[in-house]
Coordinates of C-alpha atoms in Angstrom, one line a residue:
Chain A
M162 CA -37.7 -13.3 0.6
I163 CA -37.1 -16.8 1.7
D164 CA -36.9 -17.7 5.1
T165 CA -34.9 -20.6 6.0
R166 CA -35.3 -22.0 9.7
T167 CA -33.0 -24.7 10.5
A168 CA -34.2 -27.1 13.2
P169 CA -32.8 -26.5 16.4
V170 CA -30.0 -28.8 17.3
T171 CA -29.7 -30.0 21.0
V172 CA -26.6 -31.3 22.7
G173 CA -26.4 -32.5 25.9
P174 CA -29.0 -34.2 28.2
T175 CA -31.2 -31.5 28.9
T176 CA -32.5 -28.4 26.7
V177 CA -33.7 -25.7 28.7
R178 CA -34.9 -22.4 27.4
A179 CA -32.3 -19.6 27.4
T180 CA -31.9 -16.3 25.8
T181 CA -28.8 -15.5 23.8
V182 CA -27.1 -12.4 23.6
A183 CA -28.8 -11.3 20.7
T184 CA -32.4 -11.8 21.7
D185 CA -31.7 -10.5 25.1
R186 CA -32.0 -6.7 24.0
P187 CA -35.1 -4.7 23.3
N188 CA -35.4 -4.5 19.4
D189 CA -36.5 -0.8 19.3
A190 CA -33.4 1.0 17.6
P191 CA -31.4 -0.9 15.2
A192 CA -27.6 -0.8 15.5
I193 CA -27.2 0.1 12.0
R194 CA -29.8 1.3 9.5
V195 CA -29.2 1.6 5.8
D196 CA -31.9 3.4 3.8
G197 CA -32.1 3.8 0.1
L198 CA -28.5 3.7 -0.5
T199 CA -27.1 4.0 -3.8
K200 CA -23.2 4.4 -4.8
R201 CA -21.9 5.3 -8.0
F202 CA -18.2 5.9 -8.7
G203 CA -17.6 9.4 -10.3
T204 CA -20.6 11.3 -11.7
D205 CA -21.5 8.8 -14.4
G206 CA -19.6 5.8 -13.7
P207 CA -21.5 2.4 -13.1
I208 CA -23.6 2.0 -10.3
V209 CA -22.0 -0.3 -7.7
L210 CA -24.7 -0.4 -5.1
E211 CA -28.4 0.4 -5.9
D212 CA -31.3 1.3 -3.4
I213 CA -30.0 -0.9 -0.5
T214 CA -32.3 -0.8 2.5
L215 CA -31.5 -2.9 5.7
S216 CA -31.5 -2.8 9.4
I217 CA -29.4 -4.7 11.6
E218 CA -30.3 -5.3 15.3
P219 CA -28.0 -4.9 18.2
G220 CA -26.0 -8.1 18.9
E221 CA -26.7 -9.5 15.6
F222 CA -24.4 -11.3 13.5
V223 CA -25.0 -10.6 9.9
C224 CA -22.9 -12.0 7.1
L225 CA -22.9 -10.0 3.7
L226 CA -22.4 -12.6 1.0
G227 CA -21.6 -12.1 -2.7
A228 CA -19.5 -12.7 -5.7
S229 CA -16.3 -10.7 -6.3
G230 CA -17.2 -7.1 -7.6
C231 CA -20.7 -7.0 -6.1
G232 CA -20.1 -4.2 -3.9
K233 CA -20.2 -5.8 -0.6
S234 CA -16.8 -4.2 0.6
T235 CA -17.8 -1.0 -0.7
L236 CA -21.0 -1.2 1.4
L237 CA -19.0 -2.0 4.8
G238 CA -16.8 0.8 3.6
I239 CA -19.7 3.2 3.6
I240 CA -21.2 1.9 6.9
A241 CA -17.6 2.3 8.4
G242 CA -17.5 6.0 7.1
L243 CA -14.4 5.4 4.9
E244 CA -16.6 6.3 1.7
H245 CA -19.7 8.3 1.0
P246 CA -22.9 7.0 -0.5
T247 CA -24.1 9.0 -3.6
S248 CA -27.7 9.1 -2.2
G249 CA -29.4 7.5 0.8
T250 CA -28.4 7.4 4.3
V251 CA -26.7 5.1 6.7
T252 CA -26.9 5.4 10.6
V253 CA -24.8 3.7 13.1
S254 CA -26.6 4.2 16.3
S255 CA -23.6 3.8 18.4
G256 CA -21.9 6.8 16.5
S257 CA -19.0 4.7 14.8
A258 CA -17.9 1.3 14.2
A259 CA -14.7 -0.6 14.6
V260 CA -13.3 -2.3 11.1
M261 CA -11.2 -5.2 10.7
F262 CA -9.6 -5.8 7.1
Q263 CA -8.4 -8.9 5.0
E264 CA -4.9 -8.0 5.7
S265 CA -4.0 -7.5 9.3
A266 CA -2.6 -4.1 8.7
L267 CA -0.6 -4.2 12.0
F268 CA 1.9 -1.6 12.4
P269 CA 5.2 -3.5 11.6
W270 CA 7.3 -1.4 14.0
L271 CA 5.2 -2.0 17.1
T272 CA 4.8 -5.4 18.9
A273 CA 1.5 -7.0 19.1
G274 CA 0.9 -5.4 22.7
R275 CA 1.9 -1.9 21.4
N276 CA -0.3 -2.5 18.5
V277 CA -3.4 -3.0 20.7
E278 CA -2.0 0.0 23.0
L279 CA -2.0 2.4 20.1
A280 CA -5.6 1.7 19.4
L281 CA -6.3 2.3 23.2
K282 CA -4.0 5.4 23.3
L283 CA -6.0 6.8 20.4
R284 CA -9.5 5.9 22.1
G285 CA -8.1 8.2 24.8
V286 CA -7.5 5.5 27.5
P287 CA -5.0 6.8 30.1
R288 CA -1.4 5.6 29.8
A289 CA -1.3 3.7 33.1
Q290 CA -4.3 1.3 32.0
R291 CA -3.3 0.6 28.5
R292 CA -0.9 -2.2 29.2
G293 CA -3.2 -4.1 31.3
Q294 CA -6.2 -3.6 29.1
A295 CA -4.0 -4.6 26.0
L296 CA -2.9 -7.8 27.6
E297 CA -6.5 -8.6 28.5
L298 CA -7.5 -8.3 25.0
L299 CA -4.8 -10.1 23.7
D300 CA -5.7 -12.8 26.2
L301 CA -9.2 -12.7 24.8
V302 CA -7.7 -13.9 21.6
N303 CA -5.4 -16.4 23.4
L304 CA -2.3 -14.5 22.4
A305 CA -1.2 -12.9 25.9
D306 CA 2.1 -14.7 25.4
A307 CA 2.9 -13.1 22.2
A308 CA 2.4 -9.6 23.6
H309 CA 6.3 -8.9 23.0
K310 CA 6.3 -10.2 19.4
R311 CA 6.4 -8.1 16.2
P312 CA 3.9 -8.8 13.6
H313 CA 6.6 -10.5 11.4
E314 CA 7.3 -13.1 13.9
L315 CA 3.5 -14.1 14.0
S316 CA 1.6 -16.6 11.7
G317 CA -1.1 -15.1 9.5
G318 CA -3.8 -16.4 11.8
M319 CA -2.0 -15.0 14.8
R320 CA -1.6 -11.5 13.1
Q321 CA -5.3 -11.6 12.4
R322 CA -6.1 -12.3 16.0
V323 CA -4.1 -9.3 17.1
A324 CA -6.1 -7.3 14.5
L325 CA -9.2 -8.7 16.1
A326 CA -8.1 -7.7 19.7
R327 CA -6.9 -4.2 18.3
S328 CA -10.5 -3.8 16.6
L329 CA -11.9 -4.8 20.3
A330 CA -9.8 -2.3 21.9
Q331 CA -11.8 0.5 20.0
D332 CA -14.6 -0.5 22.3
R333 CA -17.5 0.1 19.7
K334 CA -20.6 -1.5 19.7
V335 CA -20.5 -2.5 16.1
L336 CA -17.6 -4.3 14.5
L337 CA -17.4 -4.4 10.7
M338 CA -15.2 -7.1 9.2
D339 CA -13.9 -7.1 5.5
E340 CA -13.2 -10.8 4.7
P341 CA -11.0 -11.1 7.6
F342 CA -10.0 -14.8 7.3
A343 CA -10.2 -14.9 3.5
A344 CA -6.2 -15.1 3.3
L345 CA -5.8 -18.0 5.9
D346 CA -5.6 -21.7 5.5
A347 CA -8.6 -23.9 6.0
I348 CA -7.4 -25.1 9.2
T349 CA -6.6 -21.9 10.9
R350 CA -9.8 -20.1 9.5
D351 CA -12.1 -22.8 11.2
L352 CA -10.1 -22.2 14.6
L353 CA -10.7 -18.3 14.0
H354 CA -14.4 -19.0 13.2
E355 CA -14.6 -20.8 16.6
E356 CA -12.8 -17.8 18.4
L357 CA -14.9 -15.2 16.7
E358 CA -18.1 -16.7 17.6
R359 CA -17.0 -17.2 21.2
I360 CA -16.1 -13.5 21.2
W361 CA -19.0 -12.5 19.8
R362 CA -21.3 -14.3 22.2
E363 CA -18.8 -13.0 25.3
T364 CA -18.9 -9.3 24.1
G365 CA -22.4 -9.0 22.5
R366 CA -21.0 -6.9 19.6
T367 CA -22.9 -6.3 16.5
I368 CA -21.0 -7.8 13.6
V369 CA -21.3 -7.2 10.0
F370 CA -19.1 -9.8 8.3
V371 CA -18.3 -9.7 4.6
T372 CA -17.4 -12.9 2.8
H373 CA -17.2 -14.5 -0.5
N374 CA -17.3 -18.0 1.2
V375 CA -20.5 -19.5 1.2
R376 CA -19.7 -22.0 3.9
E377 CA -18.2 -19.4 6.1
A378 CA -21.4 -17.4 6.0
A379 CA -23.7 -20.3 6.8
R380 CA -21.2 -21.4 9.6
L381 CA -21.1 -17.8 11.1
G382 CA -24.1 -15.9 10.3
Q383 CA -27.3 -15.5 12.4
R384 CA -28.7 -13.9 9.1
V385 CA -27.1 -14.1 5.7
L386 CA -27.6 -11.5 3.3
L387 CA -27.1 -12.6 -0.4
M388 CA -26.0 -9.6 -2.7
S389 CA -26.5 -9.5 -6.6
S390 CA -23.9 -8.1 -8.8
R391 CA -23.9 -5.0 -11.1
P392 CA -25.7 -3.3 -9.5
G393 CA -25.2 -4.7 -6.0
R394 CA -28.7 -5.3 -4.3
I395 CA -29.6 -7.4 -1.6
A396 CA -31.0 -10.2 -3.4
N397 CA -32.0 -12.6 -0.6
E398 CA -31.7 -13.1 3.1
W399 CA -31.7 -16.3 5.2
R400 CA -32.1 -16.3 9.0
L401 CA -30.7 -19.1 11.3
A402 CA -32.2 -19.8 14.5
D403 CA -29.5 -19.4 16.9
T404 CA -28.9 -23.1 18.3
G405 CA -25.6 -22.2 20.0
P406 CA -22.1 -22.8 18.4
R407 CA -22.4 -24.5 14.9
R408 CA -19.6 -26.5 13.3
I409 CA -18.6 -25.9 9.6
E410 CA -19.1 -29.7 9.0
S411 CA -22.6 -29.9 10.4
P412 CA -25.5 -30.8 8.2
E413 CA -27.4 -27.7 8.8
V414 CA -24.5 -25.6 7.6
S415 CA -24.2 -28.1 4.6
R416 CA -27.8 -27.8 3.8
L417 CA -27.9 -23.9 4.1
S418 CA -24.7 -23.7 2.0
I419 CA -26.2 -25.8 -0.9
E420 CA -29.3 -23.6 -0.9
I421 CA -27.3 -20.3 -1.0
T422 CA -24.8 -21.5 -3.4
E423 CA -27.8 -22.4 -5.9
Q424 CA -29.0 -18.9 -5.7
L425 CA -25.7 -17.4 -5.9
R426 CA -24.9 -19.1 -9.2
Q427 CA -28.3 -18.0 -10.5
E428 CA -27.4 -14.3 -9.7
I429 CA -24.0 -14.9 -11.5
R430 CA -25.7 -16.5 -14.6
R431 CA -27.9 -13.6 -14.8
N432 CA -24.7 -11.3 -15.8
A433 CA -24.1 -13.7 -18.9
H434 CA -26.7 -12.2 -20.8
Chain B
M618 CA -34.5 -13.8 16.8
P619 CA -38.1 -13.8 18.4
T620 CA -39.8 -11.9 15.5
D621 CA -38.5 -14.7 13.2
T622 CA -38.9 -18.0 15.1
N623 CA -42.0 -20.2 14.0
T624 CA -41.5 -22.3 17.1
S625 CA -40.6 -21.4 20.6
T626 CA -37.7 -24.1 20.4
S627 CA -35.8 -22.0 18.1
T628 CA -34.5 -19.8 20.6
T629 CA -33.2 -22.5 22.9
V630 CA -29.5 -23.1 23.2
P631 CA -28.3 -26.4 24.4
S632 CA -27.2 -26.0 28.1
I633 CA -23.7 -27.3 28.6
P634 CA -22.7 -27.4 32.2
A635 CA -20.4 -24.6 33.1
A636 CA -17.4 -27.0 33.8
A637 CA -17.8 -28.8 30.6
R638 CA -17.7 -25.3 28.9
A639 CA -14.7 -24.3 30.7
A640 CA -13.0 -27.7 29.8
S641 CA -13.9 -27.1 26.2
N642 CA -12.6 -23.6 26.2
D643 CA -9.3 -25.2 27.7
D644 CA -9.4 -27.5 24.8
F645 CA -9.7 -24.9 22.3
R646 CA -6.7 -22.9 23.9
T647 CA -4.4 -25.7 23.7
L648 CA -5.5 -26.6 20.2
E649 CA -4.9 -23.1 19.2
A650 CA -1.7 -22.8 21.0
G651 CA -0.6 -26.1 18.9
L652 CA -1.4 -24.4 15.7
D653 CA 0.5 -21.2 16.7
A654 CA 3.5 -23.2 17.6
L655 CA 3.3 -25.0 14.3
Q656 CA 3.0 -22.1 12.3
T657 CA 5.7 -20.0 13.7
V658 CA 9.4 -20.8 12.9
P659 CA 11.8 -19.7 15.9
L660 CA 14.4 -17.3 14.4
A661 CA 17.8 -18.6 14.9
E662 CA 19.8 -15.8 16.3
R663 CA 23.4 -15.9 15.3
G664 CA 25.9 -15.2 18.1
P665 CA 27.8 -12.0 18.0
W666 CA 31.1 -14.1 17.5
R667 CA 29.6 -15.6 14.3
R668 CA 28.5 -12.3 13.2
I669 CA 31.7 -10.7 13.4
V670 CA 33.3 -13.5 11.6
D671 CA 30.7 -13.3 8.9
G672 CA 30.7 -9.5 8.7
V673 CA 34.3 -8.4 9.4
L674 CA 36.4 -11.4 8.0
P675 CA 35.7 -11.0 4.1
P676 CA 36.4 -7.5 3.8
V677 CA 39.6 -7.8 5.9
L678 CA 40.8 -10.5 3.9
L679 CA 40.2 -8.7 0.5
L680 CA 42.0 -5.7 1.9
A681 CA 45.0 -7.9 2.9
A682 CA 45.1 -9.5 -0.6
L683 CA 45.0 -6.3 -2.2
V684 CA 47.8 -4.7 -0.1
L685 CA 49.7 -7.9 -0.7
A686 CA 49.3 -7.7 -4.6
W687 CA 50.2 -4.0 -4.5
Q688 CA 53.5 -4.9 -2.6
F689 CA 54.3 -7.7 -5.0
Y690 CA 53.8 -5.4 -7.9
V691 CA 56.3 -3.0 -6.4
V692 CA 58.6 -5.3 -5.7
I693 CA 58.6 -7.3 -8.9
A694 CA 57.8 -4.4 -11.5
Q695 CA 60.4 -1.9 -9.7
P696 CA 58.0 1.2 -11.0
R697 CA 59.2 4.6 -10.3
P698 CA 58.9 5.3 -6.6
D699 CA 57.6 8.9 -7.2
L700 CA 54.7 7.5 -9.5
V701 CA 54.0 4.3 -7.6
P702 CA 54.9 4.3 -4.0
G703 CA 54.6 1.1 -2.3
P704 CA 52.2 0.5 0.7
F705 CA 55.1 0.9 3.2
N706 CA 55.7 4.5 1.8
V707 CA 52.2 5.2 2.2
A708 CA 52.1 3.8 5.7
A709 CA 54.9 5.8 6.6
S710 CA 53.5 8.9 5.3
I711 CA 50.5 8.3 7.2
G712 CA 52.8 7.9 10.2
E713 CA 54.4 11.2 9.5
L714 CA 51.3 13.0 9.1
W715 CA 50.0 11.5 12.4
S716 CA 53.4 12.4 14.4
N717 CA 53.3 16.0 13.3
G718 CA 49.6 16.2 14.4
R719 CA 48.2 17.4 10.9
L720 CA 46.2 14.2 10.2
Q721 CA 44.4 14.4 13.5
Q722 CA 43.9 18.1 13.0
A723 CA 42.5 17.4 9.5
V724 CA 40.4 14.7 10.3
L725 CA 38.7 16.4 13.2
T726 CA 38.2 19.7 11.3
S727 CA 36.6 17.8 8.3
L728 CA 34.3 15.5 10.6
A729 CA 33.2 18.6 12.6
R730 CA 32.4 20.5 9.5
G731 CA 30.7 17.4 7.7
G732 CA 28.9 16.6 10.8
A733 CA 27.7 20.0 11.3
G734 CA 26.8 20.6 7.6
F735 CA 25.1 17.2 7.7
L736 CA 22.7 18.3 10.9
I737 CA 21.8 21.6 9.1
A738 CA 20.9 19.5 6.0
V739 CA 18.7 17.1 8.1
A740 CA 17.2 20.3 9.8
I741 CA 16.2 21.8 6.5
G742 CA 15.6 18.5 4.4
T743 CA 13.3 16.9 6.9
P744 CA 10.6 19.6 7.0
L745 CA 11.1 20.1 3.5
G746 CA 10.4 16.6 2.8
L747 CA 7.2 16.8 4.8
L748 CA 5.9 19.6 2.9
L749 CA 6.5 18.1 -0.3
A750 CA 4.8 15.0 0.6
E751 CA 1.8 16.1 2.0
W752 CA 1.3 19.3 -0.1
R753 CA 0.7 18.3 -3.6
L754 CA 1.0 21.5 -5.5
L755 CA 4.4 22.3 -4.0
R756 CA 5.8 19.1 -5.0
R757 CA 4.7 19.4 -8.4
A758 CA 6.4 22.6 -8.6
L759 CA 9.6 22.0 -6.6
G760 CA 9.9 18.1 -7.0
P761 CA 11.6 18.3 -10.3
L762 CA 14.0 21.1 -9.4
L763 CA 15.0 19.3 -6.3
S764 CA 15.6 15.8 -8.4
G765 CA 17.8 18.0 -10.7
L766 CA 19.8 19.5 -7.6
Q767 CA 20.5 16.0 -6.6
V768 CA 21.6 15.1 -10.1
L769 CA 23.8 18.2 -10.3
P770 CA 27.5 17.8 -8.7
S771 CA 27.4 20.2 -6.0
V772 CA 31.1 21.0 -6.7
A773 CA 29.7 23.1 -9.6
W774 CA 28.6 25.5 -6.8
V775 CA 31.9 26.1 -5.4
P776 CA 32.9 29.0 -7.7
A777 CA 29.6 30.9 -7.2
A778 CA 29.9 30.2 -3.4
I779 CA 33.3 31.7 -3.4
I780 CA 32.2 34.7 -5.1
W781 CA 29.3 35.2 -2.8
F782 CA 30.8 34.1 0.6
G783 CA 34.6 34.4 0.0
L784 CA 37.0 32.0 1.5
T785 CA 34.9 31.4 4.7
D786 CA 33.2 28.5 6.2
A787 CA 30.1 29.7 4.6
T788 CA 31.2 28.5 1.3
V789 CA 31.9 25.0 2.6
Y790 CA 28.7 24.7 4.4
F791 CA 26.6 26.2 1.2
V792 CA 28.3 23.4 -1.0
V793 CA 27.5 20.8 1.6
L794 CA 23.9 21.8 2.0
M795 CA 23.5 21.9 -1.7
G796 CA 24.6 18.4 -2.0
A797 CA 22.8 16.8 1.1
V798 CA 19.3 18.6 1.3
P799 CA 18.0 17.3 -1.9
S800 CA 18.8 13.6 -1.0
I801 CA 17.4 13.6 2.6
A802 CA 14.1 15.6 1.4
N803 CA 13.5 13.1 -1.5
G804 CA 14.3 10.2 1.0
L805 CA 11.6 11.3 3.1
V806 CA 9.3 11.9 0.3
A807 CA 9.9 8.3 -1.1
G808 CA 9.5 6.8 2.4
I809 CA 6.1 8.5 2.9
D810 CA 5.0 7.6 -0.7
Q811 CA 5.7 3.9 0.2
V812 CA 3.6 3.9 3.3
P813 CA 0.9 1.2 2.6
P814 CA -2.4 2.9 2.3
Q815 CA -3.7 0.2 4.7
L816 CA -1.9 1.6 7.7
R817 CA -3.3 5.1 6.8
R818 CA -6.8 3.6 6.8
V819 CA -6.4 1.5 10.0
G820 CA -5.2 5.0 11.7
T821 CA -8.3 6.9 10.3
V822 CA -10.3 3.9 11.6
L823 CA -8.8 3.9 15.0
G824 CA -9.8 7.5 15.3
A825 CA -6.4 9.2 14.9
S826 CA -6.4 13.0 14.4
R827 CA -4.6 14.4 11.4
L828 CA -1.5 15.3 13.7
Q829 CA -1.6 11.6 15.4
L830 CA -1.9 9.9 11.9
A831 CA 1.3 12.0 10.9
T832 CA 3.2 11.2 14.1
L833 CA 2.1 7.8 15.1
V834 CA 1.5 6.3 11.6
I835 CA 3.0 7.9 8.7
L836 CA 6.2 9.0 10.1
P837 CA 7.2 5.7 11.7
A838 CA 6.0 3.8 8.6
A839 CA 8.0 6.1 6.5
L840 CA 11.4 5.6 8.7
P841 CA 13.3 3.0 6.6
G842 CA 12.8 5.4 3.5
Y843 CA 14.1 8.4 5.7
L844 CA 17.0 6.5 6.9
A845 CA 18.1 5.3 3.4
G846 CA 18.0 9.3 2.5
L847 CA 19.8 10.4 5.5
K848 CA 22.6 7.8 4.5
Q849 CA 22.7 9.2 1.0
G850 CA 22.5 12.7 2.5
W851 CA 25.7 11.8 4.6
A852 CA 27.5 10.6 1.6
F853 CA 26.7 13.6 -0.2
S854 CA 27.7 15.9 2.5
W855 CA 31.1 14.1 2.8
R856 CA 31.9 14.3 -0.9
S857 CA 30.8 17.7 -1.0
L858 CA 32.8 18.8 1.7
M859 CA 36.0 17.1 0.0
A860 CA 35.4 18.9 -3.0
A861 CA 34.7 22.2 -1.4
E862 CA 37.9 21.7 0.8
I863 CA 40.2 20.9 -2.3
I864 CA 39.1 24.0 -4.2
A865 CA 38.6 26.7 -1.7
M866 CA 41.8 26.8 0.3
G867 CA 43.2 29.8 2.6
G868 CA 41.1 32.5 3.9
S869 CA 39.5 31.7 7.3
I870 CA 38.9 28.1 5.9
G871 CA 40.5 25.7 8.4
F872 CA 42.8 22.7 7.4
G873 CA 40.8 19.9 6.3
L874 CA 41.3 16.5 4.8
G875 CA 40.6 18.1 1.2
S876 CA 43.1 20.8 1.9
M877 CA 45.8 18.2 3.2
L878 CA 45.1 16.5 -0.2
Q879 CA 45.8 19.6 -2.1
Q880 CA 48.7 20.6 -0.2
S881 CA 50.4 17.2 -0.8
R882 CA 49.6 17.6 -4.5
D883 CA 51.3 21.1 -4.4
L884 CA 54.3 19.2 -2.9
A885 CA 54.3 16.5 -5.6
D886 CA 54.1 14.3 -2.5
L887 CA 52.4 11.1 -3.9
P888 CA 52.7 8.9 -0.7
G889 CA 50.8 11.8 1.0
V890 CA 48.1 11.9 -1.7
L891 CA 47.4 8.4 -1.5
A892 CA 47.5 8.4 2.3
T893 CA 45.0 11.1 2.5
I894 CA 42.8 9.3 0.0
L895 CA 42.9 6.4 2.2
V896 CA 42.1 8.2 5.3
I897 CA 39.2 9.9 3.6
L898 CA 38.0 6.6 2.5
F899 CA 38.4 5.1 6.1
V900 CA 36.5 7.9 7.8
G901 CA 33.6 7.3 5.3
I902 CA 33.5 3.6 5.9
L903 CA 34.0 4.1 9.7
V904 CA 30.9 6.6 9.9
E905 CA 28.9 4.3 7.9
L906 CA 29.9 1.1 10.0
I907 CA 29.4 3.2 13.4
A908 CA 26.3 5.2 12.7
F909 CA 24.1 4.1 9.8
A910 CA 24.7 0.4 9.9
P911 CA 23.4 -0.6 13.0
A912 CA 20.6 1.8 12.9
E913 CA 19.6 0.4 9.5
R914 CA 19.8 -3.4 10.9
S915 CA 18.0 -2.8 14.0
L916 CA 15.3 -0.8 12.1
L917 CA 14.9 -3.4 9.3
R918 CA 15.2 -6.3 11.7
R919 CA 12.5 -5.2 13.9
R920 CA 10.1 -4.8 10.9
G921 CA 11.2 -8.4 9.7
L922 CA 12.7 -6.7 6.6
A923 CA 16.3 -7.7 7.2
S924 CA 17.6 -9.7 4.3
G925 CA 20.3 -11.1 6.5
G926 CA 23.0 -8.7 5.2
T927 CA 25.7 -8.4 7.3
R928 CA 27.8 -5.1 7.8

């Protein structure tokens, strides 16, 4: 395993020691533990995931990166409990996880506010508190003014933010995200990166973020896991020192992106033979 | 990560004064609100006046043109009045039927029957559709039969129904149900089949139970298909009713529009026949305009599916 440590970048006049959300907690029980996981479609279909073992700490932001068809979404689906592993175990210490998908999958017959309220209702929040909580959650993604709008009246980025608010409404410690920004334009995606990072810092969620975008992974993750394809395995892992908010343009992100891309291409080349 | 850092400085975060952080947060919110405003196009809502002009004017103009052409033909070609009555003869016939009260009676009888038959069909077709959509074996067994029934003209049931139930209302209702139930059930099945799988997945992820998934996610999502099925179900009810009323007359069956049509034929009263056809057509259009079109329009518009169709 290569361990890439980027130099801390200091902004502002003074640098004081401070602990981040992620390092604040005792590291005894991992939030997610995957042990010897193998997934095969059908009884003698191709092996999609092979012997994956990983552990994700509470409050960690992990990016799962890989080429199309490497099984990263399948791995996320198994952690979410939507699919079952062929062998091996998956433990989510908080019980279950919230999930956000590439398509916002908002209910088109409900307003943005009601979409969030439905999640609260299914969680068992009493009716009287739902409206207020939904507005708070929408305000967290800066959409309190759009609560009365229906999904088709919102832009793609706004819809994903409502979907984010809805998955936060589930109030689970773990948030699984399956290429949530892949369908957005670059400007919107850049803003949503900032939004997500801020929310992660504010709420202390454990986030597993699946993407095929190297820069996105380098921009967001505290830890980037690179997956190889056919069968899907964890090929490499990079840890980034958390030095506060990063930007996608910053040199550290570029440096890491180049390194990861190199290795990703190697993994893809292997499939040619 | 403490276990991972090679120097103690790795865990440092740049300290940003709280005020500056709040300011940058405000900046961010303004930025995001700006992008939102750029990316959403405000919907230009057409005024009610404009909607009426757009929706009502074209069909009314066409109707006027057709009546005018008809009148011209009668005036110029001078056909035999008992074979081709003019619009005025038909209008006079409607006036006569109205003044002796038979028109109102026939419309009320038929509408009440059609409405009751339709409601019974909804009560049977809806649970049937739900069962078919969720129970695969039943669908494989009953699905083709139900599609077949939808194709079979329900008039075909009239002779059998008369033998079974005699000349009673039961005959009329039986024929109406055979026409409408398959449409309603099939509409609901189609609606449920078209529910995007992501919506079901989201429901599951949000922790919905089976019942909650059905009532809070699948049924609302299937509503457009269901409504289309209801609309078709009504059309089949109305048609089957007319067929049944024309064929089955007398006994305890009341006097409906179909009966009126048949009676006018027996009297060789062509203006009366044409008048009744126009009334049947008009009632069908009216129910569509008053009940189904607004429901469909608001349903589709709320979901952003309206194609700007006006009716």
